[in-house]
PDB file of C-alpha atoms in Angstrom:
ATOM      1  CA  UNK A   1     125.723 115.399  99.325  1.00  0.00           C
ATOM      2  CA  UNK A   2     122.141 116.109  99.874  1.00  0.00           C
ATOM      3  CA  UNK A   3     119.305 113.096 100.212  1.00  0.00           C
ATOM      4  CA  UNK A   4     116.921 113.090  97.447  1.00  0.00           C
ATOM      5  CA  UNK A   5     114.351 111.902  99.478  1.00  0.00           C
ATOM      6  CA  UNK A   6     114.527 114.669 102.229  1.00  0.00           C
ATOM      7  CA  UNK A   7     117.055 117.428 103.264  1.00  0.00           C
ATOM      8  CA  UNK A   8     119.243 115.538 104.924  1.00  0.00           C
ATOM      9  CA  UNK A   9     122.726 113.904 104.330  1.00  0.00           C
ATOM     10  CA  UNK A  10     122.536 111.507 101.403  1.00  0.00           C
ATOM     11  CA  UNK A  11     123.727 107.975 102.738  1.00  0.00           C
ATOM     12  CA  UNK A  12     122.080 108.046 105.893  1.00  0.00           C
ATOM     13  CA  UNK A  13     119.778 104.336 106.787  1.00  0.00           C
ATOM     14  CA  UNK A  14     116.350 105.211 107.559  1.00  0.00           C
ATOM     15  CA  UNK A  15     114.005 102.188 109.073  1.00  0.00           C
ATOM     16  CA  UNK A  16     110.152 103.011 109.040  1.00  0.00           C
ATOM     17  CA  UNK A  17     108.537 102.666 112.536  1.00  0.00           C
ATOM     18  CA  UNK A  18     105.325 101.009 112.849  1.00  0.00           C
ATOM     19  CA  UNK A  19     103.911 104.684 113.676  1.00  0.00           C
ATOM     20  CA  UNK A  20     104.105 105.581 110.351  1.00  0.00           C
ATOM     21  CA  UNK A  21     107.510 107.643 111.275  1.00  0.00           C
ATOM     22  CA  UNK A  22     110.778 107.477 110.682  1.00  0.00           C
ATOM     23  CA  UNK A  23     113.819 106.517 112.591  1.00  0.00           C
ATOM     24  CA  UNK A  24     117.896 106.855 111.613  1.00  0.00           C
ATOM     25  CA  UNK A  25     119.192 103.558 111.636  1.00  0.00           C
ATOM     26  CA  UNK A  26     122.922 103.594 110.528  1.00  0.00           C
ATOM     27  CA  UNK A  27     125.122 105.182 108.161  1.00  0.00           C
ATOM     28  CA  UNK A  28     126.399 103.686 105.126  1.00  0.00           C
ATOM     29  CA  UNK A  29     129.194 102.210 104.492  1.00  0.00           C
ATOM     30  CA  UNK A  30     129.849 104.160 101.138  1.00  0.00           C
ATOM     31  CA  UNK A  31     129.050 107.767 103.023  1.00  0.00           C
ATOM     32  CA  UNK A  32     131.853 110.000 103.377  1.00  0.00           C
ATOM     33  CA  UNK A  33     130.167 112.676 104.781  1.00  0.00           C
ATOM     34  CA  UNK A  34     131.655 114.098 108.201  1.00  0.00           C
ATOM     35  CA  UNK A  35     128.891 117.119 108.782  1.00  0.00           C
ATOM     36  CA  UNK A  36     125.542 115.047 108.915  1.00  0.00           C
ATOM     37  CA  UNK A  37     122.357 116.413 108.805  1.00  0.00           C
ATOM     38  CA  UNK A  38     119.155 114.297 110.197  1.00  0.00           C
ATOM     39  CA  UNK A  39     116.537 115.762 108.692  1.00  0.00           C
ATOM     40  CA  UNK A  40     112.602 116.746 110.318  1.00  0.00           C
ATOM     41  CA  UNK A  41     111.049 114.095 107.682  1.00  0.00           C
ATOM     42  CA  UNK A  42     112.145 111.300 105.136  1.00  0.00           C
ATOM     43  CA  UNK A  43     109.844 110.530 102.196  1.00  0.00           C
ATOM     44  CA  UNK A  44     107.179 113.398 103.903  1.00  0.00           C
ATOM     45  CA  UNK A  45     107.287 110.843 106.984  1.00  0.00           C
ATOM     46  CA  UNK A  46     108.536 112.573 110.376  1.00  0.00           C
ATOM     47  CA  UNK A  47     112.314 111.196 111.642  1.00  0.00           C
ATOM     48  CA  UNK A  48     111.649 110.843 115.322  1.00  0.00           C
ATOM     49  CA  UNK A  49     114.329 108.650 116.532  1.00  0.00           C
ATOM     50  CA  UNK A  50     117.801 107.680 116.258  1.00  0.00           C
ATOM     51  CA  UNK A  51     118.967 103.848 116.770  1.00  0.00           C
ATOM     52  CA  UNK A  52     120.776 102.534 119.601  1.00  0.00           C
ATOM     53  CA  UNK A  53     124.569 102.137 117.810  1.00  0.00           C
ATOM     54  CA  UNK A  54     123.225 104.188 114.822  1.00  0.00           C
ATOM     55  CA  UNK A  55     126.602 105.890 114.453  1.00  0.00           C
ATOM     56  CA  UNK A  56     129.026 104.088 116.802  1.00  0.00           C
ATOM     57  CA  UNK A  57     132.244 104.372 116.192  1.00  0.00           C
ATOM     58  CA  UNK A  58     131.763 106.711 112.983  1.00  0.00           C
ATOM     59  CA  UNK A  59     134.213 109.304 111.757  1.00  0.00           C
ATOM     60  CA  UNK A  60     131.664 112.388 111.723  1.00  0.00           C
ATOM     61  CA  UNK A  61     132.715 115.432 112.889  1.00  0.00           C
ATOM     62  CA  UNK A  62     129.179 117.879 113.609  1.00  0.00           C
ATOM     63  CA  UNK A  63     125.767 116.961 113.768  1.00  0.00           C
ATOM     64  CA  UNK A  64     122.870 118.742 113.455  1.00  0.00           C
ATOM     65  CA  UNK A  65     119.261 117.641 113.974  1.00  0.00           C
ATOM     66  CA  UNK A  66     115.922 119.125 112.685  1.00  0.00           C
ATOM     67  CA  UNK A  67     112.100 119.482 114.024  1.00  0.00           C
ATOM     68  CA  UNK A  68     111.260 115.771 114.802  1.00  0.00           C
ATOM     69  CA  UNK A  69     113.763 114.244 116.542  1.00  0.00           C
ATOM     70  CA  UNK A  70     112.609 112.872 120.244  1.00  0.00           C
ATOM     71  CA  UNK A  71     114.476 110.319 121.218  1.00  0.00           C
ATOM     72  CA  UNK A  72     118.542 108.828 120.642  1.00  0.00           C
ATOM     73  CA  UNK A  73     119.155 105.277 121.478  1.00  0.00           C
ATOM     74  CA  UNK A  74     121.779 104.441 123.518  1.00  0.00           C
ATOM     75  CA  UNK A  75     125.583 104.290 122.380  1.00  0.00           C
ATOM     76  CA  UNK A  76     124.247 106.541 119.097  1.00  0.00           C
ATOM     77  CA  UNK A  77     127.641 108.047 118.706  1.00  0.00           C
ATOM     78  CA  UNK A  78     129.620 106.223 121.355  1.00  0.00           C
ATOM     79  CA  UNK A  79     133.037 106.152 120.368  1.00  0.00           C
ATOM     80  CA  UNK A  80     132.507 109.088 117.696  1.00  0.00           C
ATOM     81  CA  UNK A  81     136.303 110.440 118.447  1.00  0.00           C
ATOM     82  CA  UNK A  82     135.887 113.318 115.431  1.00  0.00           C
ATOM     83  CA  UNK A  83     132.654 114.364 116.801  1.00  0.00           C
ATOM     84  CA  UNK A  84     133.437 118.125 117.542  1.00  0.00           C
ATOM     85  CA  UNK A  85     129.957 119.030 118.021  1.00  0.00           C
ATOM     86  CA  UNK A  86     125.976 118.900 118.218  1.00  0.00           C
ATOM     87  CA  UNK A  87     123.155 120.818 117.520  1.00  0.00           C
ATOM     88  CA  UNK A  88     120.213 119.883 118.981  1.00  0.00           C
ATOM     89  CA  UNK A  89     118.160 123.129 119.669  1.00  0.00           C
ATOM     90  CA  UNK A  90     116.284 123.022 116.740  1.00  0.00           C
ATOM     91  CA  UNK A  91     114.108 119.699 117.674  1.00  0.00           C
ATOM     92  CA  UNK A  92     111.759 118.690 120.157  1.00  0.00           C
ATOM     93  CA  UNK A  93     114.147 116.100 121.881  1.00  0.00           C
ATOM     94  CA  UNK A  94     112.973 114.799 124.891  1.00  0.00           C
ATOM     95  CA  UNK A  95     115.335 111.600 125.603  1.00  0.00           C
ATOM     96  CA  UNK A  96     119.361 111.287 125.669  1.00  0.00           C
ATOM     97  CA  UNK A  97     119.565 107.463 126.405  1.00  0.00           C
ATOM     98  CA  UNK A  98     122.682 105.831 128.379  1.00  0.00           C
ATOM     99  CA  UNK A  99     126.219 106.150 126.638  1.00  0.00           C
ATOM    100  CA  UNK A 100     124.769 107.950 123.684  1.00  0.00           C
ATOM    101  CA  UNK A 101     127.504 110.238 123.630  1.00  0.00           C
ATOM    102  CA  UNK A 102     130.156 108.275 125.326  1.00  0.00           C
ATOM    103  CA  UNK A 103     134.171 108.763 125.056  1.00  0.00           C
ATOM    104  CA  UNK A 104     133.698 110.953 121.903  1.00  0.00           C
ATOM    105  CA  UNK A 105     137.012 111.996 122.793  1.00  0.00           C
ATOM    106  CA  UNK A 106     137.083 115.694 120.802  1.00  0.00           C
ATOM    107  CA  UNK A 107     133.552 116.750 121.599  1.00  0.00           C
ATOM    108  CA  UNK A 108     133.758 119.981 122.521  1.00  0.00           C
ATOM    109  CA  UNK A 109     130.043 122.057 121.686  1.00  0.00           C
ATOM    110  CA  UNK A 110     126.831 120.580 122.759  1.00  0.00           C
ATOM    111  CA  UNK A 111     123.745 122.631 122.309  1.00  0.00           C
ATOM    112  CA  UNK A 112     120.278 120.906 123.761  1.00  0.00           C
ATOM    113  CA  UNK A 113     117.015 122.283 123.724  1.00  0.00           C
ATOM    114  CA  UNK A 114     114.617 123.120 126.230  1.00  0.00           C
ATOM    115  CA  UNK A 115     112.347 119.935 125.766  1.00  0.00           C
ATOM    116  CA  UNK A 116     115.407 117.329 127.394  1.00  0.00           C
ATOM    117  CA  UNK A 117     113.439 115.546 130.212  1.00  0.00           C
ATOM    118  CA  UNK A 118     115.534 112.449 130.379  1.00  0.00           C
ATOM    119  CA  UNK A 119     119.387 112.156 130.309  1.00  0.00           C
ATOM    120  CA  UNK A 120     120.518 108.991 130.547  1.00  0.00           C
ATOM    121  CA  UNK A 121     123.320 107.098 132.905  1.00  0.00           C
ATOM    122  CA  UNK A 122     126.872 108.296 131.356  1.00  0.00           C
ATOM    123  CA  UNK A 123     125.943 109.595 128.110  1.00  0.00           C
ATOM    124  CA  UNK A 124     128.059 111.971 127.867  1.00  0.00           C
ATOM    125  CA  UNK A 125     131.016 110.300 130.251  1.00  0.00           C
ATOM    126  CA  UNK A 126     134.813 110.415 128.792  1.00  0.00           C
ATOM    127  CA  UNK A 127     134.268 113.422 126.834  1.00  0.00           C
ATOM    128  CA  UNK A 128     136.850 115.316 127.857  1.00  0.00           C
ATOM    129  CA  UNK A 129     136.984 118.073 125.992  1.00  0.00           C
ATOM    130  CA  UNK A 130     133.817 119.654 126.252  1.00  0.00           C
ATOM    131  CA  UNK A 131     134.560 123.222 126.596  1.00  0.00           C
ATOM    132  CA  UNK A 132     130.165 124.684 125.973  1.00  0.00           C
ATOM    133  CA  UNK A 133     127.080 123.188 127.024  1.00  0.00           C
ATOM    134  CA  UNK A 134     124.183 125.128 126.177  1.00  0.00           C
ATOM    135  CA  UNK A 135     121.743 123.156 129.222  1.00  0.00           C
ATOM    136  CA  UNK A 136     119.219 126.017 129.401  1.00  0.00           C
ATOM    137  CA  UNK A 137     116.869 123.316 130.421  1.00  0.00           C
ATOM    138  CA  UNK A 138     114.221 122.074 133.263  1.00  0.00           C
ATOM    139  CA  UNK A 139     115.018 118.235 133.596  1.00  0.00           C
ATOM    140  CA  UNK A 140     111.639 116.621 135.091  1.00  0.00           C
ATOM    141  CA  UNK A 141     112.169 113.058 134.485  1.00  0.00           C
ATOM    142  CA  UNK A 142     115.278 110.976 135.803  1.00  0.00           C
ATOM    143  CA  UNK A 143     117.169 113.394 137.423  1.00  0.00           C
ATOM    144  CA  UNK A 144     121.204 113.054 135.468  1.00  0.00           C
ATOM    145  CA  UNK A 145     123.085 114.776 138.787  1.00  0.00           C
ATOM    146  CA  UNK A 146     123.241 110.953 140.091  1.00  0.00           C
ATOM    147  CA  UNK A 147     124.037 108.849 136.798  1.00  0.00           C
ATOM    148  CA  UNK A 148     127.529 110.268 135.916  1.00  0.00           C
ATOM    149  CA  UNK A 149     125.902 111.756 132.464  1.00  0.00           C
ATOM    150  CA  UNK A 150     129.063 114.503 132.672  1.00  0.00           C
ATOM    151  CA  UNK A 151     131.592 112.458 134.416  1.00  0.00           C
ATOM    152  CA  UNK A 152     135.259 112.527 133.267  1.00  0.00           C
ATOM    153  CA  UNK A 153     134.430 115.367 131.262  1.00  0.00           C
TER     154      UNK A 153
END
């Protein structure tokens, strides 16, 4: 169902930031959603950031994020093995940390914007069955060719 707070998926764990913004903390336990929405703002606050573990080891099969979003914490969706894909062309994302995608065994569609400076060590490693990466990108921070970020892919 839809958040009543925002337009987002309704069971999603928000934390406020000492920035006034928003970030995604967790899911709850009660949600039974498996196409999640993270919306551009919570309570008129931007959502800027997802938390390290936010959705490890969840059962969610797409993703899609809005406006805000800049930054996911490492291991976000490690271990995610419905996961079939992500949309993240519609936000101004500019960090992927380590193993936020990691061994999300039937990821297949990944679609980042053009804002992606950082990729982190592996966060994408064990994915094996990415078939479409839409990387139409200019990576000018740590360079990902030498941290495994697609390996056993």
């Amino acid at each position: 169902g839809a958040c009543t707070r925002c337009e987002g998926t309704e069971g999603i764990i928000y934390s406020n930031n000492q920035d006034g913004t928003y970030s995604v903390n967790s899911l709850d336990s009660s949600c039974t959603a498996k196409h999640i929405v993270i919306p551009a703002k919570y309570d008129g606050k931007p959502v800027t950031t997802i938390d390290s573990c936010a959705f490890l080891n969840s059962s969610i099969e797409s993703i899609t994020f809005k406006g805000t979003i800049t930054e996911i914490g490492s291991s976000a969706f490690q271990w995610c093995n419905s996961l079939e894909s992500i949309s993240l062309s519609s936000c101004s994302l500019t960090i992927i940390n380590e193993q936020t995608f990691y061994e999300c065994e039937n990821l297949e569609t990944i679609e980042l914007p053009n804002s992606i400076v950082t990729i982190g060590k592996s966060a994408f490693n064990g994915s094996t069955k990415i078939k479409y990466i839409n990387i139409t990108i200019r990576i000018t921070g740590k360079w990902w060719r030498q941290s495994l970020v697609f390996s056993f892919c």
